[in-house]
């Protein structure tokens, strides 16, 4: 295999057959890794019931989302650890370590006992495995993007790295497919009791395939050249983040590219699924199937926008997608609500519910540590109203006054022993529908989407996926092009995983808490809207366009007449 040092004005050779095989193999391994990671997100509600069963439903949902977010919170640490390893020891060996950690952790989720057996110990084990998954994924993405970019021709870098960008959505799609297949063979009760373990256990097969694929990969030609010429960074972390000439680009990449991309990715795919199943009360089979169809319809956008970014630039697409999301999220999610559960949407618009409470009693129910307890009358009322997807207004009560809920001519005490039953009866009396009301979208089988209601829903959900592809398709190339080869793995990994791990990974829990605090099922959308708009402004003003940049300039020495350095595929360090 050969690696070229790119010179201005020199026509680049096309990708060779061997290099295409390398990129396909790298992408497939990353698909499996994302499959492992997103199984949890797809099964968050079921896992919450099994591992946080000692809490009420609303608290379980919050804890389940926070356990999902735990894997994201530690991703920047994984980026530092494995990014440094990738810049020192090589891309290939780091790949093998990350896939082994990820695959083993996912398999173990499928065998650990639940809270019914060992109580809180189950939650501790689950969160520990989620942390390991997050660390592994923190080292995965930067390596895959760097590896592919360093093989790609100069003028097609966006197109080739866009294949890596498809892997997250394909991994999510694969996880949904395995879940739906499992659900089709089991009753709902059996799936919730033990069938949810099957997709996690299946991951051992994917792990074996991924390790086999990655054992067959060669090292990045650019890394081998640096190793041969002894030009690797001796301290990648110091060079990347303690030298302002490099650190400033990491900061600008985070706030001018990644933060907006992250909230659009997780809002358009993960929160959309949570919104359908937990807020709009769509059954899990139907919700997963609708999102799977939307993913299938929109996944080609990654390649399209990656290809287009080679021609018109990375910034117009990434920042344009951020601006579109900021302008259209509110009408899009309102359309989803009206289509998915018309009776619930009508009740939310027509029924006036009032929560009267002393503001000092009301907490903002975001609990990253899982240690806080919300027991005041106001907190209990807000959690119950949010769990029932009730839109309500808030009325300030005198200090020290217990909270109360007014629905029509009925007043309900959140501290009363039969509070849950009283609330359900009062809501039903004024028109709030049962979860299984006839207006809720329901699919009998995978091909049942060609009726007006589900088809329109898939179209709106596919629009959200297309926004994801618009901002995510070109972003790998944009990040690779900001940093020099000797610290590229480390430099691009940290801003990517802070953005996606914190801005994106915490999004479902933040939005749920915002909705519970405000009394609106849409108020949480202000989080992705504001972050996306801010990213568009910062990126427009401060981030350079890089699609014509030579990513090897200044890194590698070569004679002008020798544009190719040959490496022996049979060498021990290849």
Coordinates of C-alpha atoms in Angstrom, one line a residue:
X1 CA 0.0 0.0 0.0
X2 CA 1.2 3.5 -0.7
X3 CA 0.7 6.8 0.9
X4 CA 1.0 10.1 -0.9
X5 CA 2.3 13.4 0.4
X6 CA 0.0 16.0 -1.1
X7 CA 1.5 19.0 -2.9
X8 CA -0.4 22.0 -4.1
X9 CA -1.1 21.9 -7.8
X10 CA -0.4 18.1 -8.1
X11 CA -3.4 16.0 -9.3
X12 CA -4.3 13.5 -6.7
X13 CA -4.6 9.8 -7.6
X14 CA -8.0 8.1 -7.0
X15 CA -8.6 5.8 -4.1
X16 CA -7.1 2.4 -4.7
X17 CA -9.0 -0.8 -4.3
X18 CA -7.1 -1.8 -1.2
X19 CA -7.8 1.6 0.4
X20 CA -11.5 1.3 -0.3
X21 CA -11.4 -2.1 1.4
X22 CA -9.7 -0.5 4.4
X23 CA -12.4 2.2 4.7
X24 CA -15.2 -0.3 4.4
X25 CA -13.7 -2.5 7.0
X26 CA -13.1 0.4 9.3
X27 CA -16.7 1.6 8.9
X28 CA -18.2 -1.8 9.5
X29 CA -16.3 -2.1 12.8
X30 CA -17.6 1.3 13.8
X31 CA -21.1 0.3 13.0
X32 CA -20.9 -2.6 15.4
X33 CA -19.4 -0.4 18.1
X34 CA -22.3 2.1 17.7
X35 CA -24.7 -0.8 17.8
X36 CA -23.4 -1.8 21.2
X37 CA -23.6 1.8 22.5
X38 CA -27.1 2.6 21.3
X39 CA -28.8 -0.6 22.4
X40 CA -29.1 1.0 25.8
X41 CA -30.7 4.2 24.4
X42 CA -33.2 2.2 22.4
X43 CA -34.2 0.2 25.4
X44 CA -34.0 3.0 28.0
X45 CA -37.5 2.6 29.2
X46 CA -37.4 -1.2 29.6
X47 CA -33.9 -1.0 31.3
X48 CA -35.2 1.7 33.6
X49 CA -37.9 -0.7 34.8
X50 CA -35.5 -3.5 35.4
X51 CA -32.6 -1.7 37.0
X52 CA -34.4 1.2 38.8
X53 CA -37.5 -0.7 39.6
X54 CA -37.6 0.6 43.2
X55 CA -38.6 4.1 42.0
X56 CA -41.9 5.4 40.5
X57 CA -42.2 5.6 36.7
X58 CA -41.2 9.2 36.2
X59 CA -38.1 8.8 38.4
X60 CA -37.2 5.6 36.6
X61 CA -37.4 7.4 33.3
X62 CA -35.1 10.2 34.6
X63 CA -32.6 7.7 36.1
X64 CA -32.6 5.6 32.9
X65 CA -31.8 8.6 30.8
X66 CA -29.1 9.7 33.2
X67 CA -27.5 6.2 33.2
X68 CA -27.6 6.5 29.4
X69 CA -26.0 9.9 29.7
X70 CA -23.3 8.5 32.0
X71 CA -21.7 6.8 29.1
X72 CA -21.5 10.2 27.3
X73 CA -20.1 12.1 30.3
X74 CA -16.9 10.0 30.4
X75 CA -16.4 10.1 26.6
X76 CA -14.0 13.0 26.8
X77 CA -11.8 11.0 29.2
X78 CA -11.8 8.1 26.7
X79 CA -10.9 10.6 24.0
X80 CA -7.8 11.8 26.0
X81 CA -6.7 8.3 26.9
X82 CA -7.2 6.6 23.6
X83 CA -6.4 9.7 21.5
X84 CA -3.0 9.9 23.1
X85 CA -2.5 6.1 22.6
X86 CA -3.5 6.5 18.9
X87 CA -1.0 9.3 18.3
X88 CA 1.8 7.4 20.1
X89 CA 1.3 3.8 19.2
X90 CA -0.9 3.9 16.1
X91 CA -4.5 3.9 14.9
X92 CA -4.8 0.2 14.4
X93 CA -3.9 -1.0 17.9
X94 CA -6.1 1.6 19.5
X95 CA -9.0 0.3 17.3
X96 CA -8.5 -3.2 18.8
X97 CA -8.5 -2.0 22.4
X98 CA -11.7 0.1 22.0
X99 CA -13.7 -2.6 20.3
X100 CA -12.8 -5.2 22.9
X101 CA -13.8 -3.0 25.8
X102 CA -17.0 -1.9 24.1
X103 CA -18.1 -5.4 23.0
X104 CA -17.3 -7.1 26.3
X105 CA -19.2 -4.4 28.3
X106 CA -22.3 -4.7 26.1
X107 CA -22.4 -8.5 26.4
X108 CA -22.1 -8.2 30.2
X109 CA -25.2 -5.9 30.3
X110 CA -27.1 -8.8 29.0
X111 CA -26.1 -11.1 31.9
X112 CA -26.0 -8.9 35.0
X113 CA -28.9 -9.3 37.6
X114 CA -31.6 -6.7 37.9
X115 CA -32.9 -4.7 40.8
X116 CA -35.4 -7.5 41.7
X117 CA -32.4 -9.7 42.5
X118 CA -29.8 -7.4 44.1
X119 CA -31.5 -4.0 44.6
X120 CA -29.3 -0.9 44.0
X121 CA -26.3 -3.1 43.2
X122 CA -27.9 -3.7 39.8
X123 CA -27.9 0.0 39.0
X124 CA -24.3 0.3 40.1
X125 CA -23.2 -2.5 37.8
X126 CA -25.2 -1.1 34.9
X127 CA -23.7 2.4 35.3
X128 CA -20.2 0.9 35.6
X129 CA -20.6 -0.9 32.3
X130 CA -22.1 2.2 30.7
X131 CA -18.9 4.1 31.8
X132 CA -16.7 1.5 30.2
X133 CA -18.7 1.8 27.0
X134 CA -18.3 5.5 27.1
X135 CA -14.6 5.3 27.6
X136 CA -14.2 3.0 24.6
X137 CA -16.4 5.0 22.4
X138 CA -14.4 8.1 23.3
X139 CA -11.4 6.5 21.7
X140 CA -13.3 5.1 18.7
X141 CA -14.5 8.0 16.6
X142 CA -11.4 10.1 16.4
X143 CA -9.4 7.0 15.3
X144 CA -11.9 6.0 12.7
X145 CA -12.2 9.5 11.2
X146 CA -8.5 10.0 11.3
X147 CA -7.7 6.6 9.8
X148 CA -10.1 7.1 6.8
X149 CA -9.1 10.8 6.2
X150 CA -5.4 9.8 6.1
X151 CA -6.2 7.3 3.3
X152 CA -8.5 9.6 1.3
X153 CA -7.6 11.7 -1.8
X154 CA -7.3 15.4 -1.1
X155 CA -10.4 16.4 -3.1
X156 CA -12.7 13.6 -1.8
X157 CA -12.0 13.7 1.9
X158 CA -15.6 14.8 2.8
X159 CA -17.0 12.0 0.7
X160 CA -14.9 9.2 2.2
X161 CA -15.1 10.3 5.8
X162 CA -18.9 10.6 5.4
X163 CA -19.0 6.8 5.3
X164 CA -17.8 6.9 8.9
X165 CA -20.5 9.3 9.7
X166 CA -23.2 6.8 8.5
X167 CA -22.0 4.3 11.1
X168 CA -23.7 5.9 14.1
X169 CA -27.1 5.9 12.4
X170 CA -26.5 2.5 10.9
X171 CA -25.6 1.2 14.4
X172 CA -28.8 2.7 15.8
X173 CA -30.7 1.2 12.9
X174 CA -29.2 -2.2 13.5
X175 CA -30.0 -2.0 17.2
X176 CA -33.6 -1.2 16.4
X177 CA -33.8 -4.0 13.8
X178 CA -32.5 -6.6 16.4
X179 CA -34.9 -5.3 19.0
X180 CA -37.9 -5.4 16.7
X181 CA -37.0 -8.9 15.5
X182 CA -36.8 -10.0 19.1
X183 CA -40.1 -8.4 20.0
X184 CA -41.8 -10.0 17.1
X185 CA -41.1 -13.5 18.6
X186 CA -42.0 -12.7 22.2
X187 CA -44.9 -11.3 24.1
X188 CA -44.6 -7.8 25.5
X189 CA -44.4 -9.2 29.0
X190 CA -41.7 -11.7 28.1
X191 CA -39.6 -9.1 26.3
X192 CA -39.8 -6.7 29.3
X193 CA -39.0 -9.5 31.7
X194 CA -36.0 -11.2 30.0
X195 CA -36.2 -10.8 26.2
X196 CA -34.5 -7.4 26.3
X197 CA -31.3 -9.2 27.1
X198 CA -31.1 -11.0 23.7
X199 CA -29.9 -7.9 21.7
X200 CA -27.1 -7.4 24.2
X201 CA -26.1 -11.1 24.1
X202 CA -26.1 -11.0 20.3
X203 CA -23.3 -8.4 20.5
X204 CA -20.8 -11.2 21.2
X205 CA -21.2 -12.3 17.6
X206 CA -20.7 -8.8 16.4
X207 CA -17.6 -8.4 18.6
X208 CA -16.0 -11.5 17.1
X209 CA -16.7 -10.1 13.6
X210 CA -15.3 -6.7 14.5
X211 CA -12.1 -8.0 16.0
X212 CA -11.5 -10.2 12.9
X213 CA -12.1 -7.2 10.6
X214 CA -9.7 -5.0 12.6
X215 CA -7.0 -7.6 12.8
X216 CA -6.9 -7.5 9.0
X217 CA -6.4 -3.7 8.8
X218 CA -3.1 -2.1 8.1
X219 CA -1.7 1.0 9.9
X220 CA -2.4 4.5 8.6
X221 CA 0.3 5.3 5.9
X222 CA 0.6 8.8 7.4
X223 CA 1.3 7.4 10.8
X224 CA 3.8 5.0 9.4
X225 CA 5.6 7.8 7.6
X226 CA 5.9 9.8 10.8
X227 CA 7.1 6.7 12.7
X228 CA 9.7 6.1 10.0
X229 CA 10.9 9.7 10.1
X230 CA 10.7 9.8 13.9
X231 CA 8.3 12.8 13.8
X232 CA 5.6 11.6 16.1
X233 CA 4.6 13.8 19.0
X234 CA 6.2 12.8 22.2
X235 CA 3.5 14.4 24.3
X236 CA 0.2 14.6 22.3
X237 CA -1.9 16.0 25.2
X238 CA 0.6 18.8 25.9
X239 CA 1.0 19.7 22.2
X240 CA -2.7 19.5 21.5
X241 CA -4.1 21.4 24.5
X242 CA -1.3 23.4 26.1
X243 CA 0.0 25.1 23.0
X244 CA -2.4 27.9 22.1
X245 CA -1.9 27.5 18.3
X246 CA -3.6 24.1 18.5
X247 CA -5.8 24.5 21.6
X248 CA -7.7 27.5 20.1
X249 CA -8.9 25.3 17.2
X250 CA -10.2 22.7 19.7
X251 CA -12.2 25.4 21.5
X252 CA -13.6 26.8 18.2
X253 CA -14.3 23.3 16.9
X254 CA -16.4 22.6 20.0
X255 CA -18.5 25.8 20.0
X256 CA -18.5 26.6 16.3
X257 CA -19.1 23.1 14.9
X258 CA -19.7 20.3 17.4
X259 CA -22.1 21.7 20.0
X260 CA -24.8 22.4 17.4
X261 CA -24.2 19.1 15.5
X262 CA -24.5 17.2 18.8
X263 CA -27.8 18.6 19.9
X264 CA -29.3 18.1 16.4
X265 CA -28.1 14.5 16.3
X266 CA -29.5 13.5 19.6
X267 CA -32.7 15.5 19.3
X268 CA -33.4 14.3 15.8
X269 CA -32.9 10.6 16.6
X270 CA -32.9 9.7 20.3
X271 CA -35.1 12.4 21.8
X272 CA -37.6 11.9 18.9
X273 CA -37.9 8.2 19.9
X274 CA -38.3 9.2 23.6
X275 CA -40.8 11.8 22.7
X276 CA -42.9 9.3 20.8
X277 CA -42.9 6.5 23.4
X278 CA -42.7 8.3 26.8
X279 CA -44.4 11.7 26.1
X280 CA -46.9 10.7 23.4
X281 CA -47.5 7.2 24.7
X282 CA -46.9 5.4 21.4
X283 CA -46.1 1.7 22.0
X284 CA -42.4 0.8 21.8
X285 CA -42.8 -1.5 18.8
X286 CA -44.5 1.3 16.8
X287 CA -42.1 4.0 18.0
X288 CA -39.0 2.0 17.1
X289 CA -40.4 1.0 13.7
X290 CA -41.3 4.6 12.8
X291 CA -37.8 5.8 13.7
X292 CA -36.2 2.9 11.9
X293 CA -38.1 3.8 8.7
X294 CA -37.1 7.4 9.1
X295 CA -33.4 6.4 9.5
X296 CA -33.7 4.2 6.4
X297 CA -35.2 7.1 4.4
X298 CA -32.6 9.7 5.5
X299 CA -29.3 7.8 5.9
X300 CA -28.2 8.5 2.4
X301 CA -27.9 12.2 3.4
X302 CA -24.6 11.5 5.2
X303 CA -23.0 10.5 1.9
X304 CA -24.7 13.3 -0.1
X305 CA -23.7 16.1 2.2
X306 CA -20.2 14.7 2.7
X307 CA -19.8 14.6 -1.1
X308 CA -21.3 18.1 -1.4
X309 CA -19.0 19.5 1.3
X310 CA -16.0 18.7 -1.0
X311 CA -17.5 21.1 -3.6
X312 CA -19.1 23.9 -1.7
X313 CA -17.4 23.7 1.7
X314 CA -18.0 22.2 5.2
X315 CA -19.4 25.4 6.8
X316 CA -22.4 26.1 4.6
X317 CA -23.8 22.7 5.3
X318 CA -23.0 22.3 9.0
X319 CA -24.1 25.9 9.9
X320 CA -27.0 25.8 7.6
X321 CA -28.3 22.7 9.2
X322 CA -27.9 24.3 12.7
X323 CA -29.9 27.3 11.5
X324 CA -32.7 25.2 10.0
X325 CA -33.0 23.2 13.2
X326 CA -33.3 26.3 15.3
X327 CA -36.1 27.6 13.0
X328 CA -38.1 24.5 12.6
X329 CA -37.8 22.3 15.7
X330 CA -40.9 23.7 17.4
X331 CA -43.3 23.3 14.4
X332 CA -41.8 19.8 13.6
X333 CA -42.3 18.4 17.1
X334 CA -45.8 19.9 17.4
X335 CA -46.6 18.2 14.1
X336 CA -45.3 14.9 15.5
X337 CA -47.6 15.3 18.5
X338 CA -50.7 16.0 16.4
X339 CA -50.0 13.1 14.1
X340 CA -48.9 10.5 16.7
X341 CA -51.6 11.0 19.3
X342 CA -54.3 13.5 18.2
X343 CA -56.5 12.9 21.2
X344 CA -53.7 13.7 23.6
X345 CA -52.6 16.8 21.6
X346 CA -56.2 18.0 21.6
X347 CA -56.5 17.6 25.3
X348 CA -53.2 19.4 25.9
X349 CA -54.6 22.4 23.9
X350 CA -58.1 22.4 25.3
X351 CA -57.9 21.4 28.9
X352 CA -56.8 23.9 31.5
X353 CA -54.8 22.4 34.3
X354 CA -53.3 24.6 37.1
X355 CA -50.5 23.8 39.6
X356 CA -50.6 26.1 42.6
X357 CA -47.4 25.9 44.6
X358 CA -45.0 27.8 46.7
X359 CA -42.0 28.3 44.3
X360 CA -39.6 27.6 47.2
X361 CA -40.9 24.0 47.2
X362 CA -40.3 23.4 43.5
X363 CA -37.0 21.9 42.3
X364 CA -35.5 21.7 38.9
X365 CA -35.6 18.0 38.6
X366 CA -32.2 17.4 36.9
X367 CA -30.2 14.9 38.9
X368 CA -26.9 13.8 37.2
X369 CA -25.7 12.0 40.3
X370 CA -28.9 10.1 41.0
X371 CA -28.6 11.0 44.7
X372 CA -31.2 13.7 45.1
X373 CA -34.8 12.9 46.1
X374 CA -37.7 15.0 45.1
X375 CA -40.4 14.6 47.8
X376 CA -42.0 18.0 48.2
X377 CA -45.7 18.3 47.2
X378 CA -44.7 20.6 44.3
X379 CA -42.0 18.1 43.0
X380 CA -44.4 15.2 43.3
X381 CA -47.1 17.1 41.4
X382 CA -44.7 18.2 38.6
X383 CA -43.3 14.7 38.2
X384 CA -46.8 13.2 38.0
X385 CA -48.0 15.8 35.5
X386 CA -45.0 15.3 33.3
X387 CA -45.3 11.6 33.5
X388 CA -48.9 11.9 32.2
X389 CA -47.8 14.4 29.5
X390 CA -50.1 17.1 30.9
X391 CA -49.7 20.7 29.8
X392 CA -50.3 23.0 32.7
X393 CA -49.9 26.5 34.0
X394 CA -48.4 27.5 37.3
X395 CA -49.8 29.7 39.9
X396 CA -47.8 31.1 42.8
X397 CA -49.1 30.1 46.2
X398 CA -48.4 31.7 49.6
X399 CA -45.1 30.7 51.3
X400 CA -45.5 27.4 53.1
X401 CA -48.7 26.5 51.3
X402 CA -48.8 22.8 50.1
X403 CA -49.0 22.4 46.3
X404 CA -52.4 21.5 44.7
X405 CA -53.5 20.6 41.2
X406 CA -56.8 22.1 39.8
X407 CA -58.4 20.2 37.0
X408 CA -61.8 21.6 36.1
X409 CA -63.7 21.9 39.4
X410 CA -61.6 19.3 41.2
X411 CA -58.6 20.0 43.4
X412 CA -56.1 17.2 44.0
X413 CA -53.6 16.9 46.8
X414 CA -50.2 15.5 45.7
X415 CA -49.5 14.2 49.2
X416 CA -52.8 12.2 49.4
X417 CA -52.4 8.4 49.6
X418 CA -54.5 7.9 46.4
X419 CA -52.9 10.8 44.5
X420 CA -52.0 8.8 41.4
X421 CA -55.5 7.3 41.0
X422 CA -57.2 10.6 41.8
X423 CA -55.1 12.4 39.2
X424 CA -55.8 9.7 36.5
X425 CA -59.5 9.9 37.2
X426 CA -59.6 13.7 37.0
X427 CA -57.7 13.8 33.8
X428 CA -59.9 11.2 32.2
X429 CA -63.0 13.2 33.2
X430 CA -61.9 16.3 31.4
X431 CA -60.8 14.5 28.2
X432 CA -57.2 13.3 28.7
X433 CA -57.2 10.0 26.8
X434 CA -55.9 6.7 28.0
X435 CA -52.5 5.6 26.7
X436 CA -54.1 3.1 24.4
X437 CA -56.7 5.4 22.9
X438 CA -57.8 4.7 19.3
X439 CA -56.2 7.8 17.9
X440 CA -52.6 6.8 18.9
X441 CA -50.6 5.7 15.9
X442 CA -50.1 1.9 15.9
X443 CA -48.3 -0.4 13.5
X444 CA -49.3 -4.0 13.1
X445 CA -46.2 -5.0 11.1
X446 CA -43.2 -3.3 9.5
X447 CA -45.0 -2.6 6.2
X448 CA -47.9 -1.0 7.9
X449 CA -46.6 2.6 7.3
X450 CA -48.4 3.3 4.1
X451 CA -51.5 4.6 5.8
X452 CA -51.8 8.4 6.0
X453 CA -51.1 8.7 9.7
X454 CA -47.9 6.7 10.0
X455 CA -46.6 7.8 6.6
X456 CA -46.9 11.5 7.5
X457 CA -45.1 10.7 10.8
X458 CA -42.2 9.0 9.0
X459 CA -41.9 12.0 6.6
X460 CA -41.6 14.4 9.6
X461 CA -39.2 12.1 11.4
X462 CA -37.1 11.7 8.2
X463 CA -36.8 15.5 8.0
X464 CA -35.2 15.4 11.5
X465 CA -32.8 12.7 10.3
X466 CA -32.0 14.8 7.2
X467 CA -31.0 17.7 9.4
X468 CA -28.8 15.2 11.3
X469 CA -27.1 14.1 8.1
X470 CA -26.6 17.8 7.0
X471 CA -24.6 18.7 10.1
X472 CA -23.0 15.3 10.7
X473 CA -22.0 14.2 7.2
X474 CA -19.2 16.8 6.7
X475 CA -18.1 17.2 10.3
X476 CA -15.4 14.5 10.4
X477 CA -13.6 16.0 7.5
X478 CA -13.9 19.5 9.0
X479 CA -12.3 18.3 12.3
X480 CA -9.5 16.3 10.6
X481 CA -8.6 19.4 8.6
X482 CA -8.2 21.6 11.6
X483 CA -5.2 19.7 13.2
X484 CA -1.8 18.4 12.2
X485 CA -1.2 14.7 11.7
X486 CA 1.1 14.2 14.7
X487 CA -1.7 15.2 17.2
X488 CA -4.8 14.8 15.0
X489 CA -6.2 11.8 16.9
X490 CA -6.0 13.5 20.3
X491 CA -6.9 17.0 19.1
X492 CA -10.1 16.1 17.2
X493 CA -11.3 13.5 19.7
X494 CA -11.7 15.8 22.7
X495 CA -13.9 18.5 21.3
X496 CA -15.9 15.9 19.4
X497 CA -16.7 13.9 22.6
X498 CA -17.2 16.9 24.9
X499 CA -19.7 18.2 22.3
X500 CA -21.5 14.9 21.7
X501 CA -20.9 13.5 25.1
X502 CA -22.1 16.5 27.1
X503 CA -24.1 18.8 24.9
X504 CA -25.7 15.8 23.1
X505 CA -25.6 12.9 25.6
X506 CA -27.3 14.9 28.3
X507 CA -29.9 16.3 26.0
X508 CA -32.7 13.8 26.7
X509 CA -32.4 14.3 30.5
X510 CA -32.1 18.1 30.2
X511 CA -35.1 18.3 28.0
X512 CA -37.2 16.1 30.2
X513 CA -36.3 18.1 33.3
X514 CA -37.1 21.4 31.4
X515 CA -40.5 20.1 30.4
X516 CA -41.3 18.9 34.0
X517 CA -40.2 22.3 35.4
X518 CA -42.1 24.4 32.8
X519 CA -45.4 22.5 32.4
X520 CA -45.0 22.2 28.7
X521 CA -44.0 19.2 26.6
X522 CA -42.2 21.6 24.2
X523 CA -40.3 23.9 26.5
X524 CA -37.2 21.6 26.5
X525 CA -36.8 22.3 22.7
X526 CA -35.3 25.6 23.7
X527 CA -32.2 23.7 24.7
X528 CA -31.3 22.4 21.2
X529 CA -32.6 25.5 19.5
X530 CA -30.4 27.9 21.5
X531 CA -27.3 25.7 21.2
X532 CA -27.8 25.2 17.4
X533 CA -28.3 28.9 16.9
X534 CA -25.2 29.8 19.0
X535 CA -23.1 27.3 17.0
X536 CA -24.2 28.9 13.7
X537 CA -23.1 32.3 14.9
X538 CA -19.7 31.2 16.4
X539 CA -19.0 29.0 13.4
X540 CA -19.8 31.7 10.9
X541 CA -17.6 34.3 12.5
X542 CA -14.6 32.3 13.8
X543 CA -14.2 28.9 12.2
X544 CA -12.3 28.8 8.9
X545 CA -13.4 26.9 5.8
X546 CA -11.0 23.9 5.4
X547 CA -12.2 21.8 2.5
X548 CA -9.2 22.8 0.4
X549 CA -6.6 22.4 3.1
X550 CA -3.7 20.0 2.8
X551 CA -3.8 18.0 5.9
X552 CA -0.2 16.8 5.6
X553 CA 1.4 20.2 5.0
X554 CA 4.2 20.8 7.4
X555 CA 4.1 17.3 8.9
X556 CA 6.1 15.2 6.6
X557 CA 9.4 15.7 4.8
X558 CA 9.7 14.5 1.2
X559 CA 11.6 15.2 -2.0
X560 CA 9.4 16.9 -4.6
X561 CA 10.1 14.2 -7.1
X562 CA 9.0 11.5 -4.7
X563 CA 5.3 11.8 -3.9
X564 CA 4.9 8.2 -2.8
X565 CA 6.4 6.3 0.0
X566 CA 6.0 2.5 -0.2
X567 CA 5.4 0.4 2.9
X568 CA 5.7 -3.3 3.1
X569 CA 2.4 -5.0 4.0
X570 CA 4.2 -7.9 5.4
X571 CA 6.3 -5.8 7.8
X572 CA 5.7 -6.5 11.5
X573 CA 4.5 -2.9 12.3
X574 CA 2.3 -2.5 9.2

